[in-house]
Tab-separated table of C-alpha atoms in Angstrom:
chain	number	residue	atom	x	y	z
E	1	MET	CA	-58.283	24.419	-51.466
E	2	ARG	CA	-56.619	21.181	-51.184
E	3	MET	CA	-54.341	20.122	-48.244
E	4	ARG	CA	-51.132	18.511	-48.967
E	5	ARG	CA	-50.448	15.242	-47.188
E	6	ASP	CA	-47.026	14.300	-46.018
E	7	ARG	CA	-45.495	11.016	-46.839
E	8	PHE	CA	-46.136	9.740	-43.273
E	9	ASP	CA	-49.808	10.579	-43.182
E	10	GLY	CA	-49.687	13.783	-41.216
E	11	LEU	CA	-46.619	13.068	-39.121
E	12	ALA	CA	-43.794	15.478	-39.612
E	13	ALA	CA	-40.616	13.919	-40.877
E	14	THR	CA	-37.935	14.094	-38.176
E	15	ALA	CA	-34.180	13.757	-38.453
E	16	GLN	CA	-32.801	10.389	-37.418
E	17	ARG	CA	-30.571	10.396	-34.340
E	18	GLY	CA	-28.014	7.863	-33.096
E	19	PHE	CA	-25.030	5.935	-34.398
E	20	THR	CA	-24.793	3.621	-37.318
E	21	LEU	CA	-23.485	0.135	-36.725
E	22	VAL	CA	-20.235	0.988	-38.519
E	23	GLU	CA	-19.638	4.053	-36.307
E	24	LEU	CA	-20.292	1.995	-33.192
E	25	MET	CA	-17.879	-0.760	-34.269
E	26	VAL	CA	-15.106	1.743	-35.103
E	27	THR	CA	-15.543	3.383	-31.680
E	28	LEU	CA	-15.332	0.007	-29.923
E	29	VAL	CA	-12.181	-0.964	-31.858
E	30	VAL	CA	-10.475	2.339	-30.925
E	31	LEU	CA	-11.485	1.857	-27.280
E	32	ALA	CA	-10.137	-1.717	-27.266
E	33	VAL	CA	-6.787	-0.577	-28.694
E	34	LEU	CA	-6.481	2.190	-26.076
E	35	LEU	CA	-7.296	-0.238	-23.245
E	36	ALA	CA	-4.748	-2.753	-24.554
E	37	LEU	CA	-2.082	-0.039	-24.494
E	38	ALA	CA	-3.049	1.250	-21.031
E	39	ALA	CA	-3.478	-2.085	-19.213
E	40	PRO	CA	0.240	-2.840	-18.602
E	41	ASN	CA	0.809	0.660	-17.256
E	42	MET	CA	-2.213	0.312	-14.985
E	43	VAL	CA	-0.894	-2.945	-13.517
E	44	SER	CA	2.449	-1.278	-12.816
E	45	PHE	CA	0.680	1.709	-11.257
E	46	VAL	CA	-1.390	-0.539	-8.965
E	47	ASN	CA	1.670	-2.556	-7.875
E	48	ASN	CA	3.662	0.608	-7.132
E	49	SER	CA	0.730	2.046	-5.171
E	50	ARG	CA	0.441	-1.107	-3.061
E	51	LEU	CA	4.161	-1.072	-2.359
E	52	ARG	CA	4.074	2.595	-1.328
E	53	ALA	CA	1.060	1.921	0.931
E	54	SER	CA	2.834	-1.010	2.628
E	55	GLN	CA	5.927	1.112	3.191
E	56	GLY	CA	3.767	3.871	4.657
E	57	GLU	CA	1.978	1.427	6.985
E	58	PHE	CA	5.252	0.003	8.286
E	59	VAL	CA	6.772	3.428	8.914
E	60	SER	CA	3.555	4.597	10.594
E	61	ALA	CA	3.682	1.515	12.864
E	62	LEU	CA	7.227	2.424	13.880
E	63	MET	CA	6.200	6.012	14.584
E	64	LEU	CA	3.105	4.867	16.486
E	65	ALA	CA	5.315	2.680	18.689
E	66	ARG	CA	7.690	5.566	19.326
E	67	SER	CA	4.907	8.009	20.199
E	68	GLU	CA	3.186	5.448	22.462
E	69	ALA	CA	6.479	4.838	24.272
E	70	THR	CA	6.904	8.528	25.065
E	71	ARG	CA	3.209	9.074	25.834
E	72	ARG	CA	2.913	6.113	28.212
E	73	GLY	CA	6.451	6.240	29.610
E	74	GLU	CA	6.958	2.533	28.850
E	75	PHE	CA	8.859	0.335	26.411
E	76	VAL	CA	6.851	-0.252	23.228
E	77	GLY	CA	7.765	-2.644	20.445
E	78	VAL	CA	6.902	-3.500	16.869
E	79	ALA	CA	7.085	-7.264	16.495
E	80	ALA	CA	6.811	-9.540	13.485
E	81	ARG	CA	3.778	-11.793	13.687
E	82	GLY	CA	2.558	-14.914	12.016
E	83	ALA	CA	4.878	-17.552	10.644
E	84	ILE	CA	8.335	-16.005	10.789
E	85	VAL	CA	10.400	-16.923	7.769
E	86	ALA	CA	14.122	-16.169	7.961
E	87	GLY	CA	14.910	-13.254	5.670
E	88	ALA	CA	11.309	-12.081	5.464
E	89	GLU	CA	10.396	-11.714	9.127
E	90	PHE	CA	7.841	-8.902	8.824
E	91	SER	CA	6.158	-10.186	5.630
E	92	GLY	CA	3.586	-12.050	7.752
E	93	GLY	CA	2.420	-8.820	9.377
E	94	TRP	CA	3.436	-6.951	12.512
E	95	GLN	CA	1.946	-5.582	15.699
E	96	VAL	CA	2.648	-2.701	18.023
E	97	PHE	CA	2.583	-3.732	21.693
E	98	ILE	CA	3.364	-2.421	25.187
E	99	ASP	CA	6.369	-4.314	26.613
E	100	LYS	CA	5.349	-4.098	30.278
E	101	ASN	CA	7.992	-6.494	31.602
E	102	ARG	CA	10.733	-4.982	29.379
E	103	ASP	CA	11.978	-8.345	28.171
E	104	GLY	CA	11.827	-7.494	24.457
E	105	VAL	CA	9.305	-10.238	23.702
E	106	LEU	CA	5.573	-10.041	23.084
E	107	ASP	CA	4.234	-12.115	25.978
E	108	ALA	CA	0.702	-13.228	26.745
E	109	GLY	CA	-1.173	-10.518	28.597
E	110	GLU	CA	0.768	-7.595	27.135
E	111	ASP	CA	-1.384	-4.954	25.469
E	112	ILE	CA	-1.446	-4.890	21.679
E	113	VAL	CA	-1.931	-1.331	20.448
E	114	ARG	CA	-2.456	-2.216	16.779
E	115	SER	CA	-2.047	-5.208	14.470
E	116	TYR	CA	-1.181	-5.044	10.788
E	117	PRO	CA	-1.988	-7.795	8.264
E	118	ALA	CA	0.481	-9.754	6.157
E	119	LEU	CA	1.792	-8.140	3.005
E	120	SER	CA	-0.262	-8.837	-0.104
E	121	GLY	CA	0.354	-8.864	-3.823
E	122	GLY	CA	3.656	-10.735	-3.635
E	123	GLN	CA	5.384	-8.010	-1.614
E	124	ARG	CA	8.013	-9.086	0.872
E	125	PHE	CA	10.529	-7.765	3.341
E	126	GLY	CA	14.097	-8.453	2.387
E	127	THR	CA	16.734	-9.705	4.765
E	128	THR	CA	17.380	-7.608	7.846
E	129	PRO	CA	20.704	-7.816	9.681
E	130	ALA	CA	20.727	-10.565	12.298
E	131	ASN	CA	17.176	-11.537	11.259
E	132	VAL	CA	15.525	-8.872	13.397
E	133	THR	CA	11.977	-9.766	14.450
E	134	MET	CA	11.309	-6.699	16.589
E	135	ALA	CA	12.123	-3.036	17.036
E	136	ARG	CA	11.639	-1.589	20.518
E	137	PHE	CA	11.499	1.981	21.780
E	138	THR	CA	12.436	3.296	25.230
E	139	PRO	CA	10.142	5.563	27.276
E	140	ARG	CA	12.109	8.512	25.871
E	141	GLY	CA	11.468	7.494	22.266
E	142	PHE	CA	14.939	6.175	21.483
E	143	LEU	CA	15.544	2.839	19.805
E	144	ALA	CA	16.383	0.137	22.350
E	145	GLY	CA	19.184	-1.629	20.528
E	146	LEU	CA	21.275	-1.065	17.434
E	147	PRO	CA	20.066	0.826	14.368
E	148	VAL	CA	18.492	-1.467	11.794
E	149	GLN	CA	17.592	-1.332	8.119
E	150	PHE	CA	14.545	-2.996	6.600
E	151	THR	CA	14.152	-3.603	2.890
E	152	LEU	CA	10.641	-3.755	1.456
E	153	CYS	CA	10.471	-5.271	-2.009
E	154	GLY	CA	7.716	-5.469	-4.579
E	155	GLN	CA	6.452	-8.657	-6.144
E	156	ALA	CA	8.741	-10.896	-8.186
E	157	GLY	CA	9.826	-9.179	-11.372
E	158	GLN	CA	9.373	-5.717	-9.881
E	159	SER	CA	12.727	-4.116	-9.135
E	160	LYS	CA	11.381	-1.170	-7.144
E	161	GLY	CA	11.610	-1.238	-3.366
E	162	TYR	CA	12.253	0.830	-0.257
E	163	ARG	CA	15.030	0.849	2.308
E	164	ILE	CA	13.712	1.878	5.723
E	165	SER	CA	16.440	2.870	8.187
E	166	LEU	CA	15.585	3.044	11.879
E	167	GLU	CA	18.148	5.178	13.707
E	168	SER	CA	19.182	5.112	17.384
E	169	VAL	CA	17.317	8.364	18.074
E	170	GLY	CA	14.076	6.647	16.995
E	171	LEU	CA	13.618	8.366	13.646
E	172	THR	CA	13.140	6.624	10.314
E	173	GLU	CA	14.569	7.425	6.920
E	174	VAL	CA	12.995	5.995	3.782
E	175	LYS	CA	14.819	5.742	0.458
E	176	GLU	CA	13.441	4.365	-2.758
E	177	GLN	CA	15.550	1.681	-4.383
E	178	THR	CA	15.636	0.578	-7.984
E	179	THR	CA	17.072	-2.824	-7.173
E	180	CYS	CA	15.607	-5.007	-4.482
E	181	SER	CA	16.714	-8.340	-3.080
């Protein structure tokens, strides 16, 4: 009886696995087209997310100041920090502080509860009435002074923004805007 030999000298022929070069190139071209279509939307998504996060941080700073004022029984303020540019006072960051001497100014020696960094990604605060550089809360949680509106705008070319209203009772109202200046 004679044994039959395979073409590969005893090794069983196996099916080839993997992709051909043509299949790989077609897949890469399809992937590149999809990424080219998605990239502009992703940039817009990231910019909108940053803007929403900045708005949330500013509102949370206002609410932190209000809650600290009622908890401690003292005046607490949110003051613009860094280089103050008229019309964009809070763009350089802000800090929540305890106004021990009740003068409405962050003085040396007053406790800083929390500091927030400058806005990034081309975001900016729009003009506030009378170029407000601080919001201050009484020990009862009311706003010490007149109600004020802040406008937070996205980077240049982005029309989306937020209007943040701070009322006399110490509460905030946030409205999305489609035009920002």
